[in-house]
């Protein structure tokens, strides 16, 4: 679910600085014959294409790093491996990029977003840093409809493709990438890393849980874990519209969010448009009933209604069953509502209809209803709750990715960092926090090998107006190779208007959970004005 929207562009980072060479050149030529033996015991390789190519930097493919621009290219030996699993009738593509010069001795697996398992473009970030790198399409093309790979036929899930997407191809990509690296350079990698956000974050946690020996270090941003729960929870705002027969306009939703931010912003001592202490925010949307809001789209003014207040309060509360028991978390008070509660209106505040977030719609339609033509607007409350239970019962062991017992990863000597924007509008921040707390309950020494960082004001896999830890991958490498455990992550918040004041570029050092970033006084744009408590 990684958005392609670029955050504030900083100067060229060290990712674009050619790494020190651990190998001056390849020991084999970049030809198909040179990789003829590439394969694994459980797959049938259909083809291996190898060619010299130029990797181009694409800022939209940047993962867990400050986006940068460059016209430089890096020469790589580019492999495309197509294979199938005997009896599964699937076809998987894995891309492997090997820098011809200045390989730094490391290998990295690059993750995807949404239904996209990975991409060739994502490898450019890695090879510009001197890494050998691999990614996979997980058995389906990026532009393929979910129906085309999710259903074997109407009414029947394609379980082979679901296994490919959830876990199997991740393990195989790591093995194929490492083997190709050794073939090309004549020696194995020194360290192996994973880098992903959203779906890529879930993939990282899946590796730690199910394949704990593949990576020495894992960076899992905004991880899409608890997939079987949070994806149905993403559909809750749309189902509520149909049940309440109320379709809020963008103007209404943004106005109530702004009132909430204004009410809770200064709980942390700083007025900056960021709610850093969400647990203390008790804003009641009924308090703004009758107040006015300005609609930017047509410069009109509307009054906030009781229906809007009720709707938003239910979205914030999250889905619950008929007995009032919570099924999952809701969005935070400052998270943009329109991603999950989107509507399409003929005017800014009238004649609206719901526009579901596509992945939540796909899950309801393809994997729960198993009917590609079902009308999602007909899903009532009772059916929604039934679908929620179905999702957990049928898919938790396949793609839930929430096993908190990381003993295998610990014993393998791995290190892992997760970060999550507290203003995430797609994946509920509390779900990641809950997972980490459960892992801490199992292992009191969890922080010896796994650390979690909350990012106030950050949105899904990007900054928003909040603190974005674009230094997190470098921190992971330092932890793995130099045993420097990160107590904080360097983060940057982009300039933004708050009221009539224009904030400067801000820096902060995000705190390792359970500590929280706390203002202690001074210039709020400086990291020194905050501490971890």
Coordinates of C-alpha atoms in Angstrom, one line a residue:
X1 CA 0.0 0.0 0.0
X2 CA 2.9 2.3 -0.4
X3 CA 1.8 5.6 -1.9
X4 CA 4.0 6.9 -4.8
X5 CA 3.6 10.4 -3.5
X6 CA 7.0 11.8 -2.8
X7 CA 7.8 13.5 0.5
X8 CA 10.2 16.4 0.9
X9 CA 13.3 16.0 -1.2
X10 CA 16.6 16.3 0.6
X11 CA 20.1 16.3 -0.9
X12 CA 21.6 13.1 -2.2
X13 CA 21.9 10.7 0.6
X14 CA 24.6 8.2 1.2
X15 CA 22.6 5.7 -0.7
X16 CA 23.8 7.4 -3.8
X17 CA 27.4 7.4 -2.7
X18 CA 29.2 4.5 -4.2
X19 CA 30.0 1.9 -1.5
X20 CA 33.5 0.8 -0.9
X21 CA 34.4 -2.1 -3.1
X22 CA 34.4 -5.5 -1.5
X23 CA 35.0 -7.1 -4.9
X24 CA 36.6 -5.4 -7.9
X25 CA 34.6 -7.3 -10.5
X26 CA 32.7 -10.3 -11.5
X27 CA 34.3 -13.7 -11.8
X28 CA 31.7 -14.9 -14.3
X29 CA 30.2 -13.3 -17.4
X30 CA 26.6 -12.0 -17.3
X31 CA 25.2 -14.6 -19.6
X32 CA 22.4 -17.2 -19.4
X33 CA 24.9 -20.0 -19.5
X34 CA 26.7 -18.5 -16.5
X35 CA 23.6 -19.0 -14.4
X36 CA 22.4 -22.3 -15.9
X37 CA 22.6 -24.1 -12.6
X38 CA 20.5 -21.6 -10.7
X39 CA 17.6 -23.2 -9.1
X40 CA 16.1 -24.8 -6.0
X41 CA 14.9 -28.4 -5.2
X42 CA 11.3 -27.5 -4.9
X43 CA 10.8 -25.5 -8.1
X44 CA 11.1 -26.0 -11.8
X45 CA 13.0 -23.1 -13.5
X46 CA 11.3 -22.2 -16.7
X47 CA 13.8 -19.6 -17.9
X48 CA 16.8 -17.5 -16.7
X49 CA 17.5 -14.3 -18.6
X50 CA 20.8 -12.5 -17.9
X51 CA 22.0 -9.3 -19.5
X52 CA 24.1 -6.2 -18.7
X53 CA 21.9 -3.3 -18.0
X54 CA 21.8 0.2 -16.5
X55 CA 19.8 0.7 -13.3
X56 CA 18.0 4.0 -13.2
X57 CA 17.0 5.7 -9.9
X58 CA 13.3 6.0 -9.4
X59 CA 12.3 8.2 -6.5
X60 CA 8.8 6.6 -6.4
X61 CA 10.4 3.2 -5.5
X62 CA 12.3 4.5 -2.5
X63 CA 11.8 2.4 0.6
X64 CA 12.5 3.6 4.2
X65 CA 14.8 6.3 3.0
X66 CA 14.6 10.0 2.2
X67 CA 13.6 10.3 -1.4
X68 CA 16.3 11.8 -3.6
X69 CA 16.7 12.5 -7.3
X70 CA 19.7 11.7 -9.5
X71 CA 20.3 11.1 -13.2
X72 CA 23.1 8.7 -12.5
X73 CA 23.0 5.0 -13.5
X74 CA 24.6 1.9 -12.2
X75 CA 25.7 -1.0 -14.5
X76 CA 24.3 -4.3 -13.3
X77 CA 24.0 -7.9 -14.4
X78 CA 20.3 -8.1 -14.5
X79 CA 18.7 -11.6 -14.0
X80 CA 15.0 -12.5 -14.6
X81 CA 14.1 -15.9 -13.3
X82 CA 10.8 -17.5 -14.2
X83 CA 9.8 -20.7 -12.4
X84 CA 6.9 -22.8 -11.2
X85 CA 6.0 -25.1 -8.3
X86 CA 5.3 -28.6 -9.6
X87 CA 1.6 -29.3 -9.3
X88 CA 0.7 -25.7 -8.5
X89 CA 0.2 -24.4 -12.0
X90 CA 1.7 -21.1 -11.0
X91 CA 4.3 -18.9 -12.6
X92 CA 6.7 -16.8 -10.4
X93 CA 9.1 -14.1 -11.6
X94 CA 12.2 -13.1 -9.5
X95 CA 14.5 -10.2 -10.4
X96 CA 18.1 -10.2 -9.3
X97 CA 20.3 -7.1 -9.8
X98 CA 24.1 -7.5 -9.4
X99 CA 26.3 -4.4 -9.5
X100 CA 29.1 -5.0 -12.0
X101 CA 31.5 -2.8 -10.0
X102 CA 31.8 -1.8 -6.4
X103 CA 29.7 -4.5 -4.8
X104 CA 29.8 -3.9 -1.1
X105 CA 29.7 -7.6 -0.1
X106 CA 26.0 -7.4 1.0
X107 CA 22.7 -8.8 -0.3
X108 CA 19.3 -7.2 0.2
X109 CA 15.8 -8.4 -0.5
X110 CA 13.4 -5.5 -1.4
X111 CA 9.7 -5.6 -0.6
X112 CA 6.5 -4.5 -2.2
X113 CA 3.3 -2.6 -1.4
X114 CA -0.4 -3.5 -1.6
X115 CA -1.0 -6.5 -3.8
X116 CA 2.4 -5.9 -5.4
X117 CA 5.0 -8.3 -3.9
X118 CA 8.0 -6.5 -5.4
X119 CA 9.3 -5.0 -8.5
X120 CA 12.4 -4.6 -10.7
X121 CA 12.3 -0.9 -10.1
X122 CA 12.7 -1.3 -6.3
X123 CA 16.1 -2.8 -6.9
X124 CA 17.6 0.5 -8.1
X125 CA 17.7 1.8 -4.5
X126 CA 19.8 -1.2 -3.4
X127 CA 22.3 -1.3 -6.3
X128 CA 23.0 2.4 -6.0
X129 CA 24.2 1.6 -2.5
X130 CA 26.4 -1.2 -3.8
X131 CA 24.1 -4.1 -2.8
X132 CA 23.3 -7.2 -4.7
X133 CA 19.5 -7.3 -4.6
X134 CA 16.4 -9.4 -5.4
X135 CA 12.7 -9.0 -5.5
X136 CA 9.7 -11.1 -6.6
X137 CA 6.3 -10.7 -8.2
X138 CA 5.0 -13.4 -5.9
X139 CA 3.3 -15.2 -8.7
X140 CA 1.3 -12.4 -10.3
X141 CA 2.1 -9.3 -12.4
X142 CA 1.8 -5.9 -10.7
X143 CA -1.0 -4.8 -13.0
X144 CA -2.9 -8.0 -12.9
X145 CA -6.4 -7.9 -11.5
X146 CA -6.8 -9.6 -8.2
X147 CA -9.6 -11.8 -9.7
X148 CA -7.1 -13.1 -12.3
X149 CA -4.8 -14.7 -9.6
X150 CA -6.9 -14.8 -6.5
X151 CA -9.7 -17.1 -7.8
X152 CA -9.1 -20.4 -9.4
X153 CA -12.7 -20.1 -10.5
X154 CA -15.8 -18.2 -9.2
X155 CA -16.4 -19.5 -5.7
X156 CA -12.9 -21.0 -5.4
X157 CA -9.8 -19.3 -4.0
X158 CA -6.5 -20.1 -5.7
X159 CA -4.7 -21.2 -2.6
X160 CA -1.4 -21.9 -4.4
X161 CA -1.3 -18.2 -5.5
X162 CA -2.2 -17.1 -2.0
X163 CA 0.6 -19.1 -0.6
X164 CA 3.0 -17.5 -3.1
X165 CA 1.8 -14.1 -2.2
X166 CA 1.9 -14.6 1.6
X167 CA 5.2 -16.3 2.2
X168 CA 6.6 -19.0 -0.1
X169 CA 8.2 -16.9 -2.8
X170 CA 9.8 -14.6 -0.2
X171 CA 11.9 -17.5 1.0
X172 CA 12.7 -18.6 -2.5
X173 CA 13.7 -15.2 -3.6
X174 CA 16.2 -14.9 -0.8
X175 CA 17.7 -18.3 -1.7
X176 CA 17.9 -17.6 -5.5
X177 CA 19.3 -14.1 -4.9
X178 CA 22.1 -15.4 -2.6
X179 CA 23.0 -18.2 -5.0
X180 CA 23.2 -15.9 -8.0
X181 CA 25.3 -13.5 -6.0
X182 CA 27.8 -16.2 -5.2
X183 CA 27.9 -17.4 -8.8
X184 CA 28.6 -13.9 -10.1
X185 CA 31.1 -12.7 -7.6
X186 CA 32.8 -16.0 -6.9
X187 CA 32.1 -15.8 -3.1
X188 CA 29.1 -15.5 -0.9
X189 CA 27.7 -12.3 0.6
X190 CA 28.9 -11.2 4.1
X191 CA 25.5 -10.0 5.3
X192 CA 21.9 -10.3 4.1
X193 CA 19.2 -7.7 4.7
X194 CA 15.5 -7.1 4.1
X195 CA 14.0 -3.7 3.3
X196 CA 10.3 -3.2 3.1
X197 CA 7.3 -1.0 4.1
X198 CA 3.6 -1.8 4.2
X199 CA 3.2 -5.1 2.4
X200 CA 7.0 -5.1 2.4
X201 CA 6.9 -4.6 6.2
X202 CA 4.7 -7.7 6.5
X203 CA 7.0 -9.6 4.3
X204 CA 9.9 -8.7 6.7
X205 CA 8.0 -10.0 9.7
X206 CA 7.0 -13.1 7.8
X207 CA 10.7 -13.8 7.1
X208 CA 11.5 -13.4 10.8
X209 CA 8.7 -15.6 11.9
X210 CA 8.8 -18.4 9.3
X211 CA 12.2 -18.2 7.7
X212 CA 14.4 -16.8 10.5
X213 CA 17.8 -17.7 9.1
X214 CA 17.5 -16.0 5.7
X215 CA 18.3 -12.4 6.8
X216 CA 20.8 -11.0 9.3
X217 CA 18.8 -7.7 9.4
X218 CA 15.2 -6.9 8.7
X219 CA 13.7 -3.4 8.3
X220 CA 9.9 -3.6 8.5
X221 CA 8.2 -0.2 8.1
X222 CA 4.4 0.2 8.8
X223 CA 4.1 -3.6 8.6
X224 CA 0.8 -5.0 7.1
X225 CA 0.7 -7.7 9.7
X226 CA -2.6 -8.9 11.2
X227 CA -3.7 -9.0 7.5
X228 CA -6.7 -11.1 8.2
X229 CA -8.0 -8.5 10.7
X230 CA -6.9 -5.1 9.6
X231 CA -7.9 -5.6 5.9
X232 CA -11.5 -6.3 6.9
X233 CA -11.2 -3.4 9.4
X234 CA -10.3 -1.1 6.5
X235 CA -13.8 -1.8 5.0
X236 CA -15.6 -0.8 8.2
X237 CA -15.9 2.9 7.2
X238 CA -17.6 2.0 3.9
X239 CA -20.0 -0.5 5.5
X240 CA -21.0 2.1 8.0
X241 CA -22.0 4.5 5.3
X242 CA -24.4 1.9 3.8
X243 CA -25.8 0.9 7.2
X244 CA -26.3 4.5 8.4
X245 CA -27.4 5.6 4.9
X246 CA -25.0 8.5 5.4
X247 CA -22.2 9.4 3.0
X248 CA -20.0 12.2 4.4
X249 CA -18.3 14.6 2.1
X250 CA -14.5 15.1 2.1
X251 CA -15.1 18.6 3.5
X252 CA -16.9 17.2 6.6
X253 CA -14.3 14.6 7.3
X254 CA -11.4 16.9 7.0
X255 CA -13.1 19.5 9.2
X256 CA -13.8 17.1 12.0
X257 CA -10.2 15.8 11.8
X258 CA -8.9 19.4 12.0
X259 CA -11.0 20.1 15.1
X260 CA -9.6 17.0 16.7
X261 CA -6.0 18.0 16.0
X262 CA -6.6 21.5 17.3
X263 CA -8.1 20.0 20.5
X264 CA -5.3 17.5 21.2
X265 CA -2.3 19.0 19.4
X266 CA -0.8 20.8 22.5
X267 CA -1.2 17.9 24.9
X268 CA 2.5 17.3 24.2
X269 CA 3.4 20.9 24.8
X270 CA 4.0 21.9 21.1
X271 CA 1.5 23.3 18.6
X272 CA 2.7 21.7 15.4
X273 CA -0.3 20.0 13.9
X274 CA 0.8 16.6 15.3
X275 CA -0.9 14.5 18.0
X276 CA 2.1 12.9 19.7
X277 CA 0.1 11.5 22.7
X278 CA -2.9 9.9 21.1
X279 CA -3.8 8.0 24.3
X280 CA -4.5 11.3 26.0
X281 CA -6.7 12.6 23.2
X282 CA -10.4 12.4 24.3
X283 CA -11.9 14.6 21.7
X284 CA -15.7 14.1 21.3
X285 CA -16.9 14.9 17.7
X286 CA -20.4 15.7 19.1
X287 CA -18.9 18.9 20.5
X288 CA -18.5 20.4 17.0
X289 CA -22.1 19.7 15.8
X290 CA -23.4 22.9 14.3
X291 CA -20.0 24.5 13.9
X292 CA -19.0 25.6 10.4
X293 CA -16.4 24.4 8.1
X294 CA -14.9 26.0 5.0
X295 CA -14.8 23.7 1.9
X296 CA -11.7 24.6 -0.1
X297 CA -12.8 22.9 -3.3
X298 CA -15.6 25.4 -4.0
X299 CA -15.0 28.0 -1.2
X300 CA -18.4 27.2 0.4
X301 CA -19.3 26.9 4.0
X302 CA -21.1 24.0 5.6
X303 CA -22.4 23.1 9.1
X304 CA -21.2 19.9 10.7
X305 CA -24.1 17.6 11.5
X306 CA -24.9 15.1 14.2
X307 CA -24.7 12.3 11.5
X308 CA -21.2 13.3 10.7
X309 CA -20.2 13.3 14.3
X310 CA -21.7 9.9 14.9
X311 CA -20.1 8.4 11.8
X312 CA -16.6 9.7 12.6
X313 CA -16.8 8.5 16.2
X314 CA -17.6 5.0 15.0
X315 CA -14.7 5.1 12.5
X316 CA -12.3 6.1 15.3
X317 CA -13.7 3.4 17.6
X318 CA -13.1 0.7 15.0
X319 CA -15.2 -2.4 14.1
X320 CA -17.1 -4.3 16.8
X321 CA -19.5 -7.2 16.8
X322 CA -23.2 -7.4 17.8
X323 CA -22.1 -7.9 21.5
X324 CA -20.0 -4.7 21.5
X325 CA -16.7 -6.6 21.5
X326 CA -14.0 -4.9 19.5
X327 CA -12.9 -6.7 16.4
X328 CA -10.0 -4.4 15.6
X329 CA -8.7 -0.9 16.0
X330 CA -9.9 2.3 14.4
X331 CA -8.0 5.2 12.9
X332 CA -6.2 7.7 15.1
X333 CA -7.8 11.1 15.6
X334 CA -5.3 12.9 13.3
X335 CA -5.2 10.3 10.5
X336 CA -6.8 11.4 7.2
X337 CA -10.2 9.7 7.0
X338 CA -10.7 9.9 3.2
X339 CA -8.4 7.0 2.3
X340 CA -10.8 4.5 4.0
X341 CA -13.9 6.7 4.2
X342 CA -13.7 8.0 0.7
X343 CA -16.8 9.3 -1.1
X344 CA -17.6 10.7 -4.5
X345 CA -20.0 13.6 -4.4
X346 CA -21.7 15.5 -7.2
X347 CA -21.2 18.6 -5.0
X348 CA -18.8 19.1 -2.1
X349 CA -21.4 18.0 0.4
X350 CA -24.4 16.4 -1.4
X351 CA -25.2 13.3 -3.4
X352 CA -22.3 11.3 -2.2
X353 CA -21.6 7.6 -2.6
X354 CA -18.9 5.5 -1.0
X355 CA -15.6 4.7 -2.7
X356 CA -13.9 1.8 -0.9
X357 CA -10.1 1.5 -0.5
X358 CA -9.3 -0.9 -3.3
X359 CA -7.5 -3.6 -1.3
X360 CA -10.3 -3.8 1.3
X361 CA -12.8 -4.1 -1.5
X362 CA -10.8 -6.8 -3.2
X363 CA -10.6 -8.8 0.0
X364 CA -14.3 -8.6 0.6
X365 CA -15.1 -9.5 -3.0
X366 CA -12.5 -12.0 -4.0
X367 CA -11.3 -13.7 -0.9
X368 CA -14.4 -13.6 1.4
X369 CA -17.4 -13.4 -0.9
X370 CA -15.4 -15.3 -3.6
X371 CA -17.7 -13.6 -6.2
X372 CA -16.0 -11.1 -8.5
X373 CA -19.3 -9.4 -9.4
X374 CA -20.8 -9.0 -5.9
X375 CA -22.2 -5.6 -5.1
X376 CA -20.2 -4.5 -1.9
X377 CA -22.9 -1.9 -1.0
X378 CA -25.2 -4.8 -0.2
X379 CA -23.0 -6.1 2.6
X380 CA -24.9 -5.3 5.8
X381 CA -23.6 -5.3 9.4
X382 CA -24.4 -8.9 10.1
X383 CA -22.6 -10.1 6.9
X384 CA -19.7 -7.8 7.6
X385 CA -19.2 -9.4 11.1
X386 CA -19.5 -12.9 9.5
X387 CA -16.9 -12.0 6.9
X388 CA -14.6 -10.7 9.6
X389 CA -14.8 -14.0 11.4
X390 CA -14.3 -15.9 8.2
X391 CA -11.2 -13.9 7.4
X392 CA -9.6 -14.8 10.7
X393 CA -10.6 -18.4 10.6
X394 CA -9.5 -19.1 7.0
X395 CA -6.5 -16.8 6.6
X396 CA -4.8 -16.2 9.9
X397 CA -2.4 -19.1 9.5
X398 CA -1.7 -18.2 5.9
X399 CA -1.2 -14.4 5.9
X400 CA -1.9 -13.2 9.5
X401 CA 1.8 -12.8 10.1
X402 CA 1.4 -12.1 13.9
X403 CA 3.3 -14.9 15.6
X404 CA 4.9 -13.0 18.5
X405 CA 7.4 -15.9 19.2
X406 CA 10.6 -14.8 17.5
X407 CA 12.8 -17.4 19.2
X408 CA 14.1 -18.8 15.8
X409 CA 15.1 -15.3 14.7
X410 CA 16.8 -14.6 18.0
X411 CA 18.7 -17.9 17.9
X412 CA 19.9 -17.1 14.3
X413 CA 21.4 -13.9 15.6
X414 CA 19.1 -11.6 13.5
X415 CA 18.3 -8.0 14.2
X416 CA 15.1 -6.2 13.3
X417 CA 13.7 -2.7 13.3
X418 CA 10.1 -1.7 12.8
X419 CA 8.7 1.8 12.6
X420 CA 5.1 3.0 12.1
X421 CA 3.6 6.4 11.5
X422 CA 1.1 7.2 14.3
X423 CA -1.0 9.1 11.7
X424 CA -1.1 6.1 9.3
X425 CA -4.4 6.3 7.3
X426 CA -4.3 2.8 6.0
X427 CA -2.7 0.4 8.5
X428 CA -3.7 0.9 12.1
X429 CA -0.8 2.0 14.2
X430 CA -2.2 0.2 17.3
X431 CA -2.0 -3.2 15.5
X432 CA 1.8 -2.9 15.3
X433 CA 2.1 -1.7 18.8
X434 CA -0.1 -4.6 20.0
X435 CA 2.1 -7.1 18.2
X436 CA 5.3 -5.7 19.6
X437 CA 3.9 -5.7 23.2
X438 CA 2.9 -9.4 22.8
X439 CA 6.4 -10.2 21.6
X440 CA 7.8 -8.4 24.7
X441 CA 5.5 -10.4 26.9
X442 CA 7.0 -13.6 25.5
X443 CA 10.6 -12.4 25.6
X444 CA 11.6 -9.8 28.2
X445 CA 14.9 -9.4 26.3
X446 CA 13.2 -8.7 23.0
X447 CA 15.0 -5.3 22.6
X448 CA 18.3 -7.2 22.3
X449 CA 17.3 -8.1 18.7
X450 CA 14.0 -6.3 17.8
X451 CA 13.1 -2.7 18.3
X452 CA 10.0 -0.7 17.4
X453 CA 9.8 3.1 16.9
X454 CA 6.6 5.2 16.8
X455 CA 6.7 8.1 14.4
X456 CA 4.4 11.0 15.5
X457 CA 2.6 12.7 12.7
X458 CA 3.9 10.4 10.0
X459 CA 1.4 8.9 7.5
X460 CA 1.6 5.6 5.7
X461 CA 5.2 4.8 4.8
X462 CA 5.9 8.5 4.3
X463 CA 6.2 11.7 6.3
X464 CA 3.0 13.5 6.0
X465 CA 3.8 16.5 8.3
X466 CA 5.4 14.2 10.8
X467 CA 8.7 12.6 11.7
X468 CA 10.0 10.2 9.0
X469 CA 12.9 8.0 9.9
X470 CA 14.7 7.9 6.6
X471 CA 17.9 6.8 8.4
X472 CA 16.4 3.5 9.6
X473 CA 18.2 1.2 7.1
X474 CA 21.6 2.7 7.9
X475 CA 20.8 2.2 11.6
X476 CA 19.9 -1.5 10.9
X477 CA 23.2 -2.1 9.1
X478 CA 25.1 -0.5 12.0
X479 CA 23.3 -2.7 14.5
X480 CA 24.0 -5.9 12.6
X481 CA 27.6 -5.2 11.7
X482 CA 28.8 -3.1 14.6
X483 CA 26.5 -4.2 17.4
X484 CA 25.3 -0.6 17.8
X485 CA 21.8 -1.1 19.0
X486 CA 19.6 2.0 18.1
X487 CA 18.0 3.7 21.1
X488 CA 16.7 6.3 18.7
X489 CA 16.1 6.7 15.0
X490 CA 17.0 10.0 13.3
X491 CA 13.9 11.5 11.7
X492 CA 13.0 14.6 9.8
X493 CA 9.6 16.4 9.6
X494 CA 8.9 18.5 6.5
X495 CA 8.0 22.1 6.6
X496 CA 4.2 22.7 6.9
X497 CA 1.8 25.5 7.7
X498 CA 0.2 25.4 11.1
X499 CA -2.4 28.1 11.5
X500 CA -0.6 31.2 10.3
X501 CA 2.9 30.1 11.3
X502 CA 5.3 28.4 8.8
X503 CA 7.3 25.7 10.6
X504 CA 11.0 25.2 9.7
X505 CA 12.5 21.9 8.8
X506 CA 12.3 19.8 12.0
X507 CA 14.5 17.0 13.3
X508 CA 13.8 14.5 16.1
X509 CA 15.2 11.3 17.4
X510 CA 12.4 8.7 17.6
X511 CA 12.3 6.6 20.7
X512 CA 12.5 2.8 21.0
X513 CA 9.2 1.5 22.4
X514 CA 7.9 1.7 25.1
X515 CA 9.5 5.1 25.5
X516 CA 7.8 8.1 23.8
X517 CA 9.1 11.3 22.2
X518 CA 8.6 14.0 24.9
X519 CA 9.1 17.8 24.5
X520 CA 11.2 19.3 27.2
X521 CA 11.3 22.9 26.1
X522 CA 13.2 25.0 23.6
X523 CA 13.1 25.3 19.8
X524 CA 10.5 22.7 18.7
X525 CA 12.3 22.3 15.4
X526 CA 15.4 20.9 17.1
X527 CA 15.9 17.3 18.2
X528 CA 17.6 18.5 21.3
X529 CA 14.3 19.9 22.5
X530 CA 12.9 16.4 22.9
X531 CA 13.8 13.4 25.0
X532 CA 12.6 9.8 25.4
X533 CA 10.5 9.0 28.5

